[in-house]
Every structure is written in structure tokens, then in C-alpha cells.
PDB file of C-alpha atoms in Angstrom:
ATOM      1  CA  MET C 799       0.000   0.000   0.000  1.00  0.00           C
ATOM      2  CA  GLU C 800       1.400   3.390  -0.942  1.00  0.00           C
ATOM      3  CA  THR C 801       1.635   6.137   1.642  1.00  0.00           C
ATOM      4  CA  GLN C 802      -1.287   8.539   1.636  1.00  0.00           C
ATOM      5  CA  GLU C 803      -1.580  11.948   3.212  1.00  0.00           C
ATOM      6  CA  LEU C 804      -4.794  13.545   4.458  1.00  0.00           C
ATOM      7  CA  HIS C 805      -5.463  16.928   6.044  1.00  0.00           C
ATOM      8  CA  ARG C 806      -8.220  17.037   8.635  1.00  0.00           C
ATOM      9  CA  GLY C 807      -9.832  19.429  11.094  1.00  0.00           C
ATOM     10  CA  ARG C 808     -10.808  18.781  14.696  1.00  0.00           C
ATOM     11  CA  LEU C 809     -14.389  17.549  14.721  1.00  0.00           C
ATOM     12  CA  ILE C 810     -15.635  16.144  11.430  1.00  0.00           C
ATOM     13  CA  ASP C 811     -13.764  13.323   9.725  1.00  0.00           C
ATOM     14  CA  HIS C 812     -16.088  13.306   6.722  1.00  0.00           C
ATOM     15  CA  LEU C 813     -19.637  14.117   5.686  1.00  0.00           C
ATOM     16  CA  GLN C 814     -21.692  12.579   2.868  1.00  0.00           C
ATOM     17  CA  LEU C 815     -24.356  14.366   0.858  1.00  0.00           C
ATOM     18  CA  VAL C 816     -26.547  12.168  -1.338  1.00  0.00           C
ATOM     19  CA  VAL C 817     -27.868  14.245  -4.223  1.00  0.00           C
ATOM     20  CA  ARG C 818     -30.469  13.973  -6.975  1.00  0.00           C
ATOM     21  CA  ASP C 819     -28.349  15.403  -9.795  1.00  0.00           C
ATOM     22  CA  LEU C 820     -24.661  14.552  -9.446  1.00  0.00           C
ATOM     23  CA  PRO C 821     -23.479  16.541 -12.514  1.00  0.00           C
ATOM     24  CA  ALA C 822     -25.218  19.708 -11.212  1.00  0.00           C
ATOM     25  CA  SER C 823     -23.734  19.206  -7.751  1.00  0.00           C
ATOM     26  CA  ARG C 824     -20.292  18.503  -9.145  1.00  0.00           C
ATOM     27  CA  LYS C 825     -20.402  21.678 -11.260  1.00  0.00           C
ATOM     28  CA  PHE C 826     -21.439  23.665  -8.180  1.00  0.00           C
ATOM     29  CA  TYR C 827     -18.814  22.245  -5.793  1.00  0.00           C
ATOM     30  CA  GLU C 828     -16.016  22.261  -8.389  1.00  0.00           C
ATOM     31  CA  ALA C 829     -16.680  26.001  -8.739  1.00  0.00           C
ATOM     32  CA  ILE C 830     -17.071  27.040  -5.081  1.00  0.00           C
ATOM     33  CA  LEU C 831     -14.268  25.045  -3.460  1.00  0.00           C
ATOM     34  CA  PRO C 832     -11.193  26.481  -5.269  1.00  0.00           C
ATOM     35  CA  PRO C 833     -11.791  30.030  -3.928  1.00  0.00           C
ATOM     36  CA  LEU C 834     -11.668  28.409  -0.480  1.00  0.00           C
ATOM     37  CA  GLY C 835      -8.422  26.592  -1.271  1.00  0.00           C
ATOM     38  CA  VAL C 836      -9.991  23.124  -1.440  1.00  0.00           C
ATOM     39  CA  PRO C 837      -9.428  20.963  -4.540  1.00  0.00           C
ATOM     40  CA  ILE C 838     -11.657  18.108  -5.675  1.00  0.00           C
ATOM     41  CA  GLY C 839      -9.847  15.043  -4.331  1.00  0.00           C
ATOM     42  CA  GLY C 840     -11.254  12.340  -6.541  1.00  0.00           C
ATOM     43  CA  SER C 841     -14.325  10.995  -8.287  1.00  0.00           C
ATOM     44  CA  GLY C 842     -16.055   7.963  -9.685  1.00  0.00           C
ATOM     45  CA  GLU C 843     -19.138   7.287 -11.751  1.00  0.00           C
ATOM     46  CA  ASP C 844     -21.518   7.932  -8.836  1.00  0.00           C
ATOM     47  CA  TYR C 845     -19.525  10.152  -6.459  1.00  0.00           C
ATOM     48  CA  PHE C 846     -16.855  12.801  -5.947  1.00  0.00           C
ATOM     49  CA  TRP C 847     -15.064  14.031  -2.873  1.00  0.00           C
ATOM     50  CA  ALA C 848     -13.136  17.036  -1.617  1.00  0.00           C
ATOM     51  CA  ASP C 849     -11.318  16.891   1.708  1.00  0.00           C
ATOM     52  CA  GLU C 850     -13.965  15.888   4.305  1.00  0.00           C
ATOM     53  CA  LEU C 851     -16.938  16.204   1.902  1.00  0.00           C
ATOM     54  CA  PHE C 852     -18.190  13.137  -0.010  1.00  0.00           C
ATOM     55  CA  VAL C 853     -21.041  13.662  -2.529  1.00  0.00           C
ATOM     56  CA  SER C 854     -22.799  10.747  -4.199  1.00  0.00           C
ATOM     57  CA  THR C 855     -25.921   9.613  -6.008  1.00  0.00           C
ATOM     58  CA  ALA C 856     -28.605   7.612  -4.219  1.00  0.00           C
ATOM     59  CA  ASP C 857     -27.478   4.605  -6.301  1.00  0.00           C
ATOM     60  CA  SER C 858     -24.010   4.745  -4.780  1.00  0.00           C
ATOM     61  CA  GLN C 859     -23.250   1.763  -2.534  1.00  0.00           C
ATOM     62  CA  ALA C 860     -22.501   4.117   0.375  1.00  0.00           C
ATOM     63  CA  ALA C 861     -25.894   5.878   0.044  1.00  0.00           C
ATOM     64  CA  GLN C 862     -28.015   2.752   0.373  1.00  0.00           C
ATOM     65  CA  GLY C 863     -30.659   4.235  -1.961  1.00  0.00           C
ATOM     66  CA  HIS C 864     -31.592   7.271   0.161  1.00  0.00           C
ATOM     67  CA  LEU C 865     -31.138  10.999  -0.419  1.00  0.00           C
ATOM     68  CA  THR C 866     -29.868  13.018   2.519  1.00  0.00           C
ATOM     69  CA  GLY C 867     -32.075  15.762   3.883  1.00  0.00           C
ATOM     70  CA  ARG C 868     -31.344  19.471   3.925  1.00  0.00           C
ATOM     71  CA  HIS C 869     -28.071  20.303   5.678  1.00  0.00           C
ATOM     72  CA  HIS C 870     -26.111  23.379   6.631  1.00  0.00           C
ATOM     73  CA  LEU C 871     -22.389  23.159   5.857  1.00  0.00           C
ATOM     74  CA  ALA C 872     -19.993  25.958   6.722  1.00  0.00           C
ATOM     75  CA  PHE C 873     -16.642  26.058   4.962  1.00  0.00           C
ATOM     76  CA  GLN C 874     -13.744  28.024   6.441  1.00  0.00           C
ATOM     77  CA  ALA C 875     -12.443  30.903   4.339  1.00  0.00           C
ATOM     78  CA  ARG C 876      -8.956  32.433   4.612  1.00  0.00           C
ATOM     79  CA  ASP C 877     -10.229  36.004   4.304  1.00  0.00           C
ATOM     80  CA  ARG C 878     -13.177  38.172   3.288  1.00  0.00           C
ATOM     81  CA  ALA C 879     -12.149  38.060  -0.367  1.00  0.00           C
ATOM     82  CA  ALA C 880     -12.522  34.266  -0.350  1.00  0.00           C
ATOM     83  CA  VAL C 881     -16.046  34.612   1.101  1.00  0.00           C
ATOM     84  CA  ASP C 882     -16.922  37.119  -1.620  1.00  0.00           C
ATOM     85  CA  ALA C 883     -15.470  34.876  -4.360  1.00  0.00           C
ATOM     86  CA  PHE C 884     -17.329  31.848  -2.970  1.00  0.00           C
ATOM     87  CA  HIS C 885     -20.657  33.687  -3.092  1.00  0.00           C
ATOM     88  CA  LYS C 886     -20.163  35.115  -6.586  1.00  0.00           C
ATOM     89  CA  THR C 887     -18.963  31.780  -7.975  1.00  0.00           C
ATOM     90  CA  ALA C 888     -21.787  29.842  -6.323  1.00  0.00           C
ATOM     91  CA  LEU C 889     -24.440  32.078  -7.872  1.00  0.00           C
ATOM     92  CA  ALA C 890     -22.850  31.650 -11.306  1.00  0.00           C
ATOM     93  CA  ASN C 891     -22.821  27.844 -10.968  1.00  0.00           C
ATOM     94  CA  GLY C 892     -26.298  26.780  -9.879  1.00  0.00           C
ATOM     95  CA  GLY C 893     -26.443  28.216  -6.357  1.00  0.00           C
ATOM     96  CA  THR C 894     -29.250  30.379  -4.989  1.00  0.00           C
ATOM     97  CA  ASP C 895     -28.523  33.365  -2.776  1.00  0.00           C
ATOM     98  CA  ASN C 896     -29.362  32.706   0.875  1.00  0.00           C
ATOM     99  CA  GLY C 897     -27.420  35.603   2.426  1.00  0.00           C
ATOM    100  CA  ALA C 898     -25.019  37.993   0.700  1.00  0.00           C
ATOM    101  CA  PRO C 899     -21.478  38.441   2.049  1.00  0.00           C
ATOM    102  CA  GLY C 900     -21.386  40.537   5.183  1.00  0.00           C
ATOM    103  CA  GLU C 901     -20.742  40.734   8.906  1.00  0.00           C
ATOM    104  CA  ARG C 902     -22.970  38.580  11.063  1.00  0.00           C
ATOM    105  CA  PRO C 903     -23.800  39.110  14.756  1.00  0.00           C
ATOM    106  CA  TYR C 904     -22.447  35.725  15.902  1.00  0.00           C
ATOM    107  CA  HIS C 905     -19.185  37.271  17.141  1.00  0.00           C
ATOM    108  CA  PRO C 906     -17.027  40.266  16.186  1.00  0.00           C
ATOM    109  CA  GLY C 907     -15.364  39.723  12.816  1.00  0.00           C
ATOM    110  CA  TYR C 908     -17.729  36.931  11.669  1.00  0.00           C
ATOM    111  CA  TYR C 909     -17.952  37.563   7.910  1.00  0.00           C
ATOM    112  CA  ALA C 910     -19.988  35.066   5.916  1.00  0.00           C
ATOM    113  CA  ALA C 911     -22.102  34.367   2.855  1.00  0.00           C
ATOM    114  CA  PHE C 912     -24.796  31.738   2.349  1.00  0.00           C
ATOM    115  CA  VAL C 913     -26.084  29.957  -0.766  1.00  0.00           C
ATOM    116  CA  LEU C 914     -28.375  27.028  -1.416  1.00  0.00           C
ATOM    117  CA  ASP C 915     -26.749  24.282  -3.478  1.00  0.00           C
ATOM    118  CA  PRO C 916     -28.700  22.475  -6.249  1.00  0.00           C
ATOM    119  CA  ASP C 917     -30.286  20.170  -3.616  1.00  0.00           C
ATOM    120  CA  GLY C 918     -31.273  22.968  -1.230  1.00  0.00           C
ATOM    121  CA  ASN C 919     -28.445  22.505   1.257  1.00  0.00           C
ATOM    122  CA  ASN C 920     -27.483  25.769   2.988  1.00  0.00           C
ATOM    123  CA  ILE C 921     -23.795  26.224   2.166  1.00  0.00           C
ATOM    124  CA  GLU C 922     -21.821  28.897   3.990  1.00  0.00           C
ATOM    125  CA  ALA C 923     -18.329  30.304   3.661  1.00  0.00           C
ATOM    126  CA  VAL C 924     -17.110  32.032   6.821  1.00  0.00           C
ATOM    127  CA  PHE C 925     -14.090  34.088   7.801  1.00  0.00           C
ATOM    128  CA  HIS C 926     -13.858  34.481  11.562  1.00  0.00           C
ATOM    129  CA  GLY C 927     -11.637  37.562  11.444  1.00  0.00           C
ATOM    130  CA  GLU C 928      -7.951  38.033  11.976  1.00  0.00           C
ATOM    131  CA  ALA C 929      -6.507  35.161  13.978  1.00  0.00           C
ATOM    132  CA  ARG C 930      -3.423  32.983  14.138  1.00  0.00           C
ATOM    133  CA  ARG C 931      -3.752  29.277  13.454  1.00  0.00           C
ATOM    134  CA  SER C 932      -1.384  26.739  14.902  1.00  0.00           C
ATOM    135  CA  ALA C 933      -1.512  24.937  11.541  1.00  0.00           C
ATOM    136  CA  ASP C 934      -3.443  25.058   8.255  1.00  0.00           C
ATOM    137  CA  SER C 935      -4.750  21.543   8.901  1.00  0.00           C
ATOM    138  CA  VAL C 936      -4.068  18.331  10.728  1.00  0.00           C
ATOM    139  CA  LYS C 937      -1.828  16.157   8.565  1.00  0.00           C
ATOM    140  CA  VAL C 938      -2.538  12.425   8.731  1.00  0.00           C
ATOM    141  CA  THR C 939      -0.077  10.079   6.987  1.00  0.00           C
ATOM    142  CA  PHE C 940      -0.709   6.342   6.637  1.00  0.00           C
TER     143      PHE C 940
END
């Protein structure tokens, strides 16, 4: 087995969305993730994945024939410009506006934008303000 390297956060290892129209979802996520610094990691006939996000059809073996319900996913953004780019790109690639970029009252510096993806999931990009991170991600090598 060749060595693989993953980058992970603290809480979520991975999340699966089961969608009605995989090509529409793929177009949407392939467009919104690069402004956030996240590449598509891989794909198959009935799925694709990017970092902790796995998106598949209901026919995928992992989905067991069921669509997921409506979810709220918040992606971390490096800065306000990334939030703005996420929102603009999402609207141009099948997303529906659900909250234009701007400050939110959750805490000082919380700058976010919200869109609905092709399946109605509420997708957010958020920049929490100026802060220092101990690392960009957790690096897992196996």
C-alpha cells in the first residue's frame, strides 16, 4: 500500500451528501471550493469528494438508496475576499442566494455568505476575522 496523506480538522472526519443530480452538484462544488483553497480530491461514476466532503448519487453503494435531507455546511475561508469569491462563484454555478457576504452578529469579525446548493443545502463560507492558526490543517499520513 502506498503512503497517503490527508489533512483534517478537529471535529468532522467526513460528511456525505446524497444528491439527486450529481453533474449539477459537481459543477457547483467544483466552482465554489477552489476560492476556499480546497481541490476536488477524486471521483467515480456515482460520487466525488473534496477533503472531508463526499457527494454521491442515491445509487451509490454508500448511500443505500436514500437521499440526505437538507443540511447546513460551513466552509472556512482564509479572508473576506474568499467569502466574496465563494458567493459570486456559487451564484454563477447553480447556487441560490441565501445571504449575501457581510458581517454577522455571531461574534465580532464573523464575515460570511450563504447559498443554497442544487439540492437545497445551505452552504456557507465564513471568515472568523484576523486570527493565528497553529496549523493550516491536521496532517494524517498512513
